[in-house]
Amino acid sequence: MTGGRFIVLEGGEGAGKTGTIAFLAAELRARGRDVVTTREPGGTPEGAALRRLLLAGEGFDWTPEAELLLMTADRAQHVARVVRPALAAGRIVISDRYAGSTLAYQGAGRGLDRELILDLHRRALNDLWPDLTLVLDVPPEIGLRRSLARLGSEGVDEGRFEGLDLDFHRRVRQSFLDLAAAAGPGARVIDATATPETVKAEALAAVLGVLG
Ligand code: TYD
């Protein structure tokens, strides 16, 4: 990998990752940087098919293990086909979610063994981790309200995780905070209850910091 940089936005439901990513990409492009934005699950055509299977609110009842393997299948495809080629070409990759989401949702949320998730990550992803993770932190009470309002207005059936109880989402939130604490300078927690302008400005400052 040459000059590429891998930046990931993580956070619970309704944290505002999508708008922040669009802003970051526009700002970096305005500075002459070559940026690829992508997301998980669903960053490849194959992953988009998996996303439909994984996130539909009705009809499927995956076991936690099956869910972990499908999320990992999506990621393996995404990293091989999108992330690694872009990094090798020296591009900046900004992904909406990555392996931190698996630790948070399938690990802390569903209760799967963290070591199993990390081992799978080592074997299936060759242990690729981001250069920078931005955790957009929002209390689940607030995030879920935002997220359900958006799903309703867009009419998309992706409510599978939004439908889970508040305790699930509290464990998810704590997992992201733990991930950030463990990553030290490789992560930044941003208070996503602040105004969108403040969140975006903090995110941009952190990103410019790692780009040098
Ligand atoms: P996302 O599209 O970011 O949803 P939102 O915009 O509502 O935050 O993510 C889709 C869902 O997939 C989200 O509820 C979290 C879940 N997810 C996992 O459970 N594990 C994972 O590894 C990933 C990448 C996502």
PDB file of C-alpha atoms and ligand atoms in Angstrom:
ATOM      1  CA  MET A   1       0.000   0.000   0.000  1.00  0.00           C
ATOM      2  CA  THR A   2       1.452   3.347  -0.968  1.00  0.00           C
ATOM      3  CA  GLY A   3      -0.026   6.736  -0.157  1.00  0.00           C
ATOM      4  CA  GLY A   4      -3.590   5.549   0.412  1.00  0.00           C
ATOM      5  CA  ARG A   5      -5.435   6.226   3.629  1.00  0.00           C
ATOM      6  CA  PHE A   6      -8.323   4.234   5.060  1.00  0.00           C
ATOM      7  CA  ILE A   7     -10.831   6.275   7.066  1.00  0.00           C
ATOM      8  CA  VAL A   8     -13.902   4.730   8.693  1.00  0.00           C
ATOM      9  CA  LEU A   9     -16.954   6.312  10.275  1.00  0.00           C
ATOM     10  CA  GLU A  10     -18.642   4.267  12.959  1.00  0.00           C
ATOM     11  CA  GLY A  11     -21.527   4.893  15.307  1.00  0.00           C
ATOM     12  CA  GLY A  12     -24.966   3.776  16.344  1.00  0.00           C
ATOM     13  CA  GLU A  13     -28.176   4.350  14.431  1.00  0.00           C
ATOM     14  CA  GLY A  14     -28.918   7.944  13.455  1.00  0.00           C
ATOM     15  CA  ALA A  15     -25.484   9.341  14.321  1.00  0.00           C
ATOM     16  CA  GLY A  16     -25.231  11.287  11.051  1.00  0.00           C
ATOM     17  CA  LYS A  17     -22.450   9.295   9.386  1.00  0.00           C
ATOM     18  CA  THR A  18     -23.851   9.625   5.884  1.00  0.00           C
ATOM     19  CA  GLY A  19     -24.025  13.428   5.805  1.00  0.00           C
ATOM     20  CA  THR A  20     -20.631  13.704   7.441  1.00  0.00           C
ATOM     21  CA  ILE A  21     -19.066  11.418   4.837  1.00  0.00           C
ATOM     22  CA  ALA A  22     -20.531  13.433   1.959  1.00  0.00           C
ATOM     23  CA  PHE A  23     -19.096  16.589   3.541  1.00  0.00           C
ATOM     24  CA  LEU A  24     -15.652  15.062   4.106  1.00  0.00           C
ATOM     25  CA  ALA A  25     -15.468  13.765   0.550  1.00  0.00           C
ATOM     26  CA  ALA A  26     -16.426  17.164  -0.897  1.00  0.00           C
ATOM     27  CA  GLU A  27     -13.901  19.012   1.283  1.00  0.00           C
ATOM     28  CA  LEU A  28     -11.070  16.631   0.443  1.00  0.00           C
ATOM     29  CA  ARG A  29     -11.851  16.723  -3.272  1.00  0.00           C
ATOM     30  CA  ALA A  30     -11.853  20.518  -3.129  1.00  0.00           C
ATOM     31  CA  ARG A  31      -8.317  20.160  -1.756  1.00  0.00           C
ATOM     32  CA  GLY A  32      -7.324  18.040  -4.750  1.00  0.00           C
ATOM     33  CA  ARG A  33      -7.483  14.649  -3.007  1.00  0.00           C
ATOM     34  CA  ASP A  34      -8.625  11.478  -4.746  1.00  0.00           C
ATOM     35  CA  VAL A  35     -11.463  10.117  -2.572  1.00  0.00           C
ATOM     36  CA  VAL A  36     -13.554   6.963  -2.733  1.00  0.00           C
ATOM     37  CA  THR A  37     -16.644   6.774  -0.514  1.00  0.00           C
ATOM     38  CA  THR A  38     -18.151   3.419   0.251  1.00  0.00           C
ATOM     39  CA  ARG A  39     -20.133   1.541   2.872  1.00  0.00           C
ATOM     40  CA  GLU A  40     -20.777  -1.716   4.685  1.00  0.00           C
ATOM     41  CA  PRO A  41     -22.765  -3.735   4.261  1.00  0.00           C
ATOM     42  CA  GLY A  42     -23.307  -3.125   0.549  1.00  0.00           C
ATOM     43  CA  GLY A  43     -20.137  -1.576  -0.895  1.00  0.00           C
ATOM     44  CA  THR A  44     -20.074  -4.017  -3.841  1.00  0.00           C
ATOM     45  CA  PRO A  45     -22.850  -5.468  -6.063  1.00  0.00           C
ATOM     46  CA  GLU A  46     -22.509  -8.764  -4.197  1.00  0.00           C
ATOM     47  CA  GLY A  47     -22.592  -6.895  -0.900  1.00  0.00           C
ATOM     48  CA  ALA A  48     -25.714  -4.984  -1.939  1.00  0.00           C
ATOM     49  CA  ALA A  49     -27.458  -8.358  -2.313  1.00  0.00           C
ATOM     50  CA  LEU A  50     -26.229  -9.366   1.147  1.00  0.00           C
ATOM     51  CA  ARG A  51     -27.384  -6.026   2.561  1.00  0.00           C
ATOM     52  CA  ARG A  52     -30.951  -6.712   1.442  1.00  0.00           C
ATOM     53  CA  LEU A  53     -30.851 -10.125   3.105  1.00  0.00           C
ATOM     54  CA  LEU A  54     -29.320  -8.740   6.295  1.00  0.00           C
ATOM     55  CA  LEU A  55     -31.259  -5.553   6.940  1.00  0.00           C
ATOM     56  CA  ALA A  56     -34.840  -6.221   5.887  1.00  0.00           C
ATOM     57  CA  GLY A  57     -36.961  -5.763   8.986  1.00  0.00           C
ATOM     58  CA  GLU A  58     -39.337  -8.597   8.079  1.00  0.00           C
ATOM     59  CA  GLY A  59     -39.078 -12.173   6.989  1.00  0.00           C
ATOM     60  CA  PHE A  60     -35.635 -13.353   8.128  1.00  0.00           C
ATOM     61  CA  ASP A  61     -34.347 -14.404  11.504  1.00  0.00           C
ATOM     62  CA  TRP A  62     -30.584 -14.931  11.202  1.00  0.00           C
ATOM     63  CA  THR A  63     -28.749 -16.537  14.065  1.00  0.00           C
ATOM     64  CA  PRO A  64     -25.962 -14.343  15.472  1.00  0.00           C
ATOM     65  CA  GLU A  65     -23.351 -16.684  13.950  1.00  0.00           C
ATOM     66  CA  ALA A  66     -24.992 -16.561  10.513  1.00  0.00           C
ATOM     67  CA  GLU A  67     -25.225 -12.778  10.759  1.00  0.00           C
ATOM     68  CA  LEU A  68     -21.530 -12.546  11.635  1.00  0.00           C
ATOM     69  CA  LEU A  69     -20.543 -14.696   8.666  1.00  0.00           C
ATOM     70  CA  LEU A  70     -22.714 -12.712   6.248  1.00  0.00           C
ATOM     71  CA  MET A  71     -21.306  -9.387   7.501  1.00  0.00           C
ATOM     72  CA  THR A  72     -17.823 -10.853   7.127  1.00  0.00           C
ATOM     73  CA  ALA A  73     -18.606 -12.135   3.630  1.00  0.00           C
ATOM     74  CA  ASP A  74     -19.711  -8.629   2.678  1.00  0.00           C
ATOM     75  CA  ARG A  75     -16.491  -7.214   4.141  1.00  0.00           C
ATOM     76  CA  ALA A  76     -14.213  -9.751   2.458  1.00  0.00           C
ATOM     77  CA  GLN A  77     -15.718  -8.877  -0.914  1.00  0.00           C
ATOM     78  CA  HIS A  78     -15.595  -5.152  -0.165  1.00  0.00           C
ATOM     79  CA  VAL A  79     -11.990  -5.133   0.981  1.00  0.00           C
ATOM     80  CA  ALA A  80     -10.763  -7.273  -1.910  1.00  0.00           C
ATOM     81  CA  ARG A  81     -12.682  -5.477  -4.660  1.00  0.00           C
ATOM     82  CA  VAL A  82     -12.909  -1.875  -3.439  1.00  0.00           C
ATOM     83  CA  VAL A  83     -10.803  -0.959  -0.410  1.00  0.00           C
ATOM     84  CA  ARG A  84      -7.443  -2.607  -1.118  1.00  0.00           C
ATOM     85  CA  PRO A  85      -7.318  -1.669  -4.819  1.00  0.00           C
ATOM     86  CA  ALA A  86      -8.118   1.962  -3.970  1.00  0.00           C
ATOM     87  CA  LEU A  87      -5.513   2.101  -1.193  1.00  0.00           C
ATOM     88  CA  ALA A  88      -2.941   0.496  -3.478  1.00  0.00           C
ATOM     89  CA  ALA A  89      -3.663   3.252  -6.019  1.00  0.00           C
ATOM     90  CA  GLY A  90      -2.944   5.860  -3.354  1.00  0.00           C
ATOM     91  CA  ARG A  91      -6.560   6.926  -2.938  1.00  0.00           C
ATOM     92  CA  ILE A  92      -8.355   7.986   0.244  1.00  0.00           C
ATOM     93  CA  VAL A  93     -11.085   5.519   1.144  1.00  0.00           C
ATOM     94  CA  ILE A  94     -13.884   6.703   3.428  1.00  0.00           C
ATOM     95  CA  SER A  95     -16.141   3.871   4.540  1.00  0.00           C
ATOM     96  CA  ASP A  96     -19.491   4.139   6.283  1.00  0.00           C
ATOM     97  CA  ARG A  97     -18.881   1.340   8.877  1.00  0.00           C
ATOM     98  CA  TYR A  98     -16.273  -1.412   9.023  1.00  0.00           C
ATOM     99  CA  ALA A  99     -15.121  -4.092  11.466  1.00  0.00           C
ATOM    100  CA  GLY A 100     -15.838  -1.919  14.519  1.00  0.00           C
ATOM    101  CA  SER A 101     -19.519  -2.363  13.667  1.00  0.00           C
ATOM    102  CA  THR A 102     -19.151  -6.142  13.808  1.00  0.00           C
ATOM    103  CA  LEU A 103     -17.510  -5.947  17.234  1.00  0.00           C
ATOM    104  CA  ALA A 104     -20.298  -3.613  18.344  1.00  0.00           C
ATOM    105  CA  TYR A 105     -23.418  -5.244  16.830  1.00  0.00           C
ATOM    106  CA  GLN A 106     -22.543  -8.939  16.569  1.00  0.00           C
ATOM    107  CA  GLY A 107     -20.129  -8.883  19.526  1.00  0.00           C
ATOM    108  CA  ALA A 108     -21.410  -6.528  22.213  1.00  0.00           C
ATOM    109  CA  GLY A 109     -24.966  -6.457  20.845  1.00  0.00           C
ATOM    110  CA  ARG A 110     -25.646 -10.102  19.939  1.00  0.00           C
ATOM    111  CA  GLY A 111     -23.193 -11.494  22.480  1.00  0.00           C
ATOM    112  CA  LEU A 112     -20.781 -13.309  20.168  1.00  0.00           C
ATOM    113  CA  ASP A 113     -17.253 -13.938  21.393  1.00  0.00           C
ATOM    114  CA  ARG A 114     -14.983 -11.017  20.603  1.00  0.00           C
ATOM    115  CA  GLU A 115     -12.049 -13.355  19.993  1.00  0.00           C
ATOM    116  CA  LEU A 116     -14.049 -15.236  17.361  1.00  0.00           C
ATOM    117  CA  ILE A 117     -14.762 -11.954  15.559  1.00  0.00           C
ATOM    118  CA  LEU A 118     -11.146 -10.811  15.748  1.00  0.00           C
ATOM    119  CA  ASP A 119      -9.867 -14.204  14.598  1.00  0.00           C
ATOM    120  CA  LEU A 120     -12.222 -14.186  11.630  1.00  0.00           C
ATOM    121  CA  HIS A 121     -11.031 -10.666  10.850  1.00  0.00           C
ATOM    122  CA  ARG A 122      -7.412 -11.785  10.895  1.00  0.00           C
ATOM    123  CA  ARG A 123      -8.099 -14.752   8.641  1.00  0.00           C
ATOM    124  CA  ALA A 124     -10.648 -13.323   6.212  1.00  0.00           C
ATOM    125  CA  LEU A 125      -9.469  -9.711   6.052  1.00  0.00           C
ATOM    126  CA  ASN A 126      -5.755 -10.189   6.582  1.00  0.00           C
ATOM    127  CA  ASP A 127      -6.221  -7.990   9.660  1.00  0.00           C
ATOM    128  CA  LEU A 128      -6.734  -4.759   7.727  1.00  0.00           C
ATOM    129  CA  TRP A 129      -7.656  -1.929  10.115  1.00  0.00           C
ATOM    130  CA  PRO A 130      -8.312   1.741   9.304  1.00  0.00           C
ATOM    131  CA  ASP A 131      -5.743   4.521   9.619  1.00  0.00           C
ATOM    132  CA  LEU A 132      -8.431   6.571  11.347  1.00  0.00           C
ATOM    133  CA  THR A 133     -11.792   5.695  12.871  1.00  0.00           C
ATOM    134  CA  LEU A 134     -14.263   8.458  13.655  1.00  0.00           C
ATOM    135  CA  VAL A 135     -16.885   7.367  16.163  1.00  0.00           C
ATOM    136  CA  LEU A 136     -19.981   9.555  15.929  1.00  0.00           C
ATOM    137  CA  ASP A 137     -21.340   9.140  19.427  1.00  0.00           C
ATOM    138  CA  VAL A 138     -25.026   9.620  20.154  1.00  0.00           C
ATOM    139  CA  PRO A 139     -27.228   8.287  22.982  1.00  0.00           C
ATOM    140  CA  PRO A 140     -29.415   5.555  21.463  1.00  0.00           C
ATOM    141  CA  GLU A 141     -32.615   7.274  22.589  1.00  0.00           C
ATOM    142  CA  ILE A 142     -31.778  10.203  20.314  1.00  0.00           C
ATOM    143  CA  GLY A 143     -30.177   8.258  17.469  1.00  0.00           C
ATOM    144  CA  LEU A 144     -33.006   5.757  17.133  1.00  0.00           C
ATOM    145  CA  ARG A 145     -35.577   8.524  16.966  1.00  0.00           C
ATOM    146  CA  ARG A 146     -33.647  10.165  14.117  1.00  0.00           C
ATOM    147  CA  SER A 147     -33.064   6.890  12.330  1.00  0.00           C
ATOM    148  CA  LEU A 148     -36.667   5.653  12.496  1.00  0.00           C
ATOM    149  CA  ALA A 149     -37.880   9.034  11.231  1.00  0.00           C
ATOM    150  CA  ARG A 150     -35.512   8.729   8.264  1.00  0.00           C
ATOM    151  CA  LEU A 151     -36.469   5.131   7.453  1.00  0.00           C
ATOM    152  CA  GLY A 152     -40.133   6.160   7.561  1.00  0.00           C
ATOM    153  CA  SER A 153     -39.670   9.152   5.278  1.00  0.00           C
ATOM    154  CA  GLU A 154     -37.511   7.236   2.772  1.00  0.00           C
ATOM    155  CA  GLY A 155     -39.755   4.182   2.853  1.00  0.00           C
ATOM    156  CA  VAL A 156     -36.806   1.736   2.972  1.00  0.00           C
ATOM    157  CA  ASP A 157     -37.160  -1.604   4.725  1.00  0.00           C
ATOM    158  CA  GLU A 158     -33.851  -1.656   6.611  1.00  0.00           C
ATOM    159  CA  GLY A 159     -35.220  -1.541  10.125  1.00  0.00           C
ATOM    160  CA  ARG A 160     -33.850  -4.824  11.428  1.00  0.00           C
ATOM    161  CA  PHE A 161     -31.391  -3.333  13.908  1.00  0.00           C
ATOM    162  CA  GLU A 162     -33.464  -0.254  14.702  1.00  0.00           C
ATOM    163  CA  GLY A 163     -36.155  -2.637  15.967  1.00  0.00           C
ATOM    164  CA  LEU A 164     -33.942  -4.081  18.726  1.00  0.00           C
ATOM    165  CA  ASP A 165     -34.267  -2.912  22.314  1.00  0.00           C
ATOM    166  CA  LEU A 166     -32.519  -0.005  23.958  1.00  0.00           C
ATOM    167  CA  ASP A 167     -30.157  -2.232  25.948  1.00  0.00           C
ATOM    168  CA  PHE A 168     -28.840  -3.707  22.708  1.00  0.00           C
ATOM    169  CA  HIS A 169     -28.098  -0.220  21.399  1.00  0.00           C
ATOM    170  CA  ARG A 170     -26.489   0.833  24.686  1.00  0.00           C
ATOM    171  CA  ARG A 171     -24.075  -2.099  24.424  1.00  0.00           C
ATOM    172  CA  VAL A 172     -23.346  -1.115  20.814  1.00  0.00           C
ATOM    173  CA  ARG A 173     -22.582   2.442  21.863  1.00  0.00           C
ATOM    174  CA  GLN A 174     -20.266   1.323  24.667  1.00  0.00           C
ATOM    175  CA  SER A 175     -18.419  -0.997  22.293  1.00  0.00           C
ATOM    176  CA  PHE A 176     -17.662   1.897  19.917  1.00  0.00           C
ATOM    177  CA  LEU A 177     -16.395   3.994  22.834  1.00  0.00           C
ATOM    178  CA  ASP A 178     -14.181   1.089  23.987  1.00  0.00           C
ATOM    179  CA  LEU A 179     -12.884   0.614  20.460  1.00  0.00           C
ATOM    180  CA  ALA A 180     -11.953   4.295  20.267  1.00  0.00           C
ATOM    181  CA  ALA A 181     -10.257   4.221  23.668  1.00  0.00           C
ATOM    182  CA  ALA A 182      -8.199   1.181  22.644  1.00  0.00           C
ATOM    183  CA  ALA A 183      -7.236   2.734  19.296  1.00  0.00           C
ATOM    184  CA  GLY A 184      -5.703   5.824  20.919  1.00  0.00           C
ATOM    185  CA  PRO A 185      -4.634   8.283  18.212  1.00  0.00           C
ATOM    186  CA  GLY A 186      -6.116   5.962  15.568  1.00  0.00           C
ATOM    187  CA  ALA A 187      -9.621   7.002  16.588  1.00  0.00           C
ATOM    188  CA  ARG A 188     -11.589  10.065  17.538  1.00  0.00           C
ATOM    189  CA  VAL A 189     -14.932  10.227  19.331  1.00  0.00           C
ATOM    190  CA  ILE A 190     -17.159  13.035  18.116  1.00  0.00           C
ATOM    191  CA  ASP A 191     -20.240  14.149  20.035  1.00  0.00           C
ATOM    192  CA  ALA A 192     -22.965  13.641  17.442  1.00  0.00           C
ATOM    193  CA  THR A 193     -25.583  15.497  19.492  1.00  0.00           C
ATOM    194  CA  ALA A 194     -23.775  18.724  18.520  1.00  0.00           C
ATOM    195  CA  THR A 195     -24.945  20.677  15.475  1.00  0.00           C
ATOM    196  CA  PRO A 196     -24.179  19.053  12.102  1.00  0.00           C
ATOM    197  CA  GLU A 197     -21.753  21.935  11.384  1.00  0.00           C
ATOM    198  CA  THR A 198     -19.783  21.212  14.556  1.00  0.00           C
ATOM    199  CA  VAL A 199     -19.704  17.463  13.888  1.00  0.00           C
ATOM    200  CA  LYS A 200     -18.519  18.033  10.318  1.00  0.00           C
ATOM    201  CA  ALA A 201     -15.829  20.528  11.361  1.00  0.00           C
ATOM    202  CA  GLU A 202     -14.460  18.152  14.013  1.00  0.00           C
ATOM    203  CA  ALA A 203     -14.482  15.250  11.581  1.00  0.00           C
ATOM    204  CA  LEU A 204     -12.637  17.273   8.942  1.00  0.00           C
ATOM    205  CA  ALA A 205     -10.002  18.442  11.420  1.00  0.00           C
ATOM    206  CA  ALA A 206      -9.339  14.837  12.474  1.00  0.00           C
ATOM    207  CA  VAL A 207      -9.101  13.652   8.876  1.00  0.00           C
ATOM    208  CA  LEU A 208      -6.756  16.463   7.826  1.00  0.00           C
ATOM    209  CA  GLY A 209      -4.661  15.530  10.851  1.00  0.00           C
ATOM    210  CA  VAL A 210      -3.982  12.014   9.550  1.00  0.00           C
ATOM    211  CA  LEU A 211      -3.517  13.138   5.949  1.00  0.00           C
ATOM    212  CA  GLY A 212      -0.720  15.480   6.973  1.00  0.00           C
TER     213      GLY A 212
HETATM  214  P1  TYD B   1     -26.021   1.651   8.121  1.00  0.00           P
HETATM  215  O1  TYD B   1     -26.345   1.627   6.687  1.00  0.00           O
HETATM  216  O2  TYD B   1     -24.866   2.463   8.568  1.00  0.00           O
HETATM  217  O3  TYD B   1     -27.330   2.044   8.888  1.00  0.00           O
HETATM  218  P2  TYD B   1     -27.646   3.422   9.555  1.00  0.00           P
HETATM  219  O4  TYD B   1     -27.469   4.453   8.493  1.00  0.00           O
HETATM  220  O5  TYD B   1     -29.077   3.183   9.954  1.00  0.00           O
HETATM  221  O6  TYD B   1     -26.716   3.568  10.709  1.00  0.00           O
HETATM  222  O7  TYD B   1     -25.755   0.196   8.678  1.00  0.00           O
HETATM  223  C1  TYD B   1     -26.642  -0.810   8.464  1.00  0.00           C
HETATM  224  C2  TYD B   1     -26.850  -1.674   9.680  1.00  0.00           C
HETATM  225  O8  TYD B   1     -25.954  -2.794   9.664  1.00  0.00           O
HETATM  226  C3  TYD B   1     -26.677  -0.987  11.008  1.00  0.00           C
HETATM  227  O9  TYD B   1     -27.860  -1.200  11.750  1.00  0.00           O
HETATM  228  C4  TYD B   1     -25.546  -1.744  11.662  1.00  0.00           C
HETATM  229  C5  TYD B   1     -25.500  -3.056  10.957  1.00  0.00           C
HETATM  230  N1  TYD B   1     -24.158  -3.685  10.879  1.00  0.00           N
HETATM  231  C6  TYD B   1     -23.852  -4.778  11.707  1.00  0.00           C
HETATM  232  O10 TYD B   1     -24.676  -5.216  12.500  1.00  0.00           O
HETATM  233  N2  TYD B   1     -22.613  -5.332  11.622  1.00  0.00           N
HETATM  234  C7  TYD B   1     -21.663  -4.903  10.747  1.00  0.00           C
HETATM  235  O11 TYD B   1     -20.545  -5.460  10.692  1.00  0.00           O
HETATM  236  C8  TYD B   1     -21.998  -3.789   9.894  1.00  0.00           C
HETATM  237  C9  TYD B   1     -20.992  -3.283   8.897  1.00  0.00           C
HETATM  238  C10 TYD B   1     -23.254  -3.211   9.995  1.00  0.00           C
END
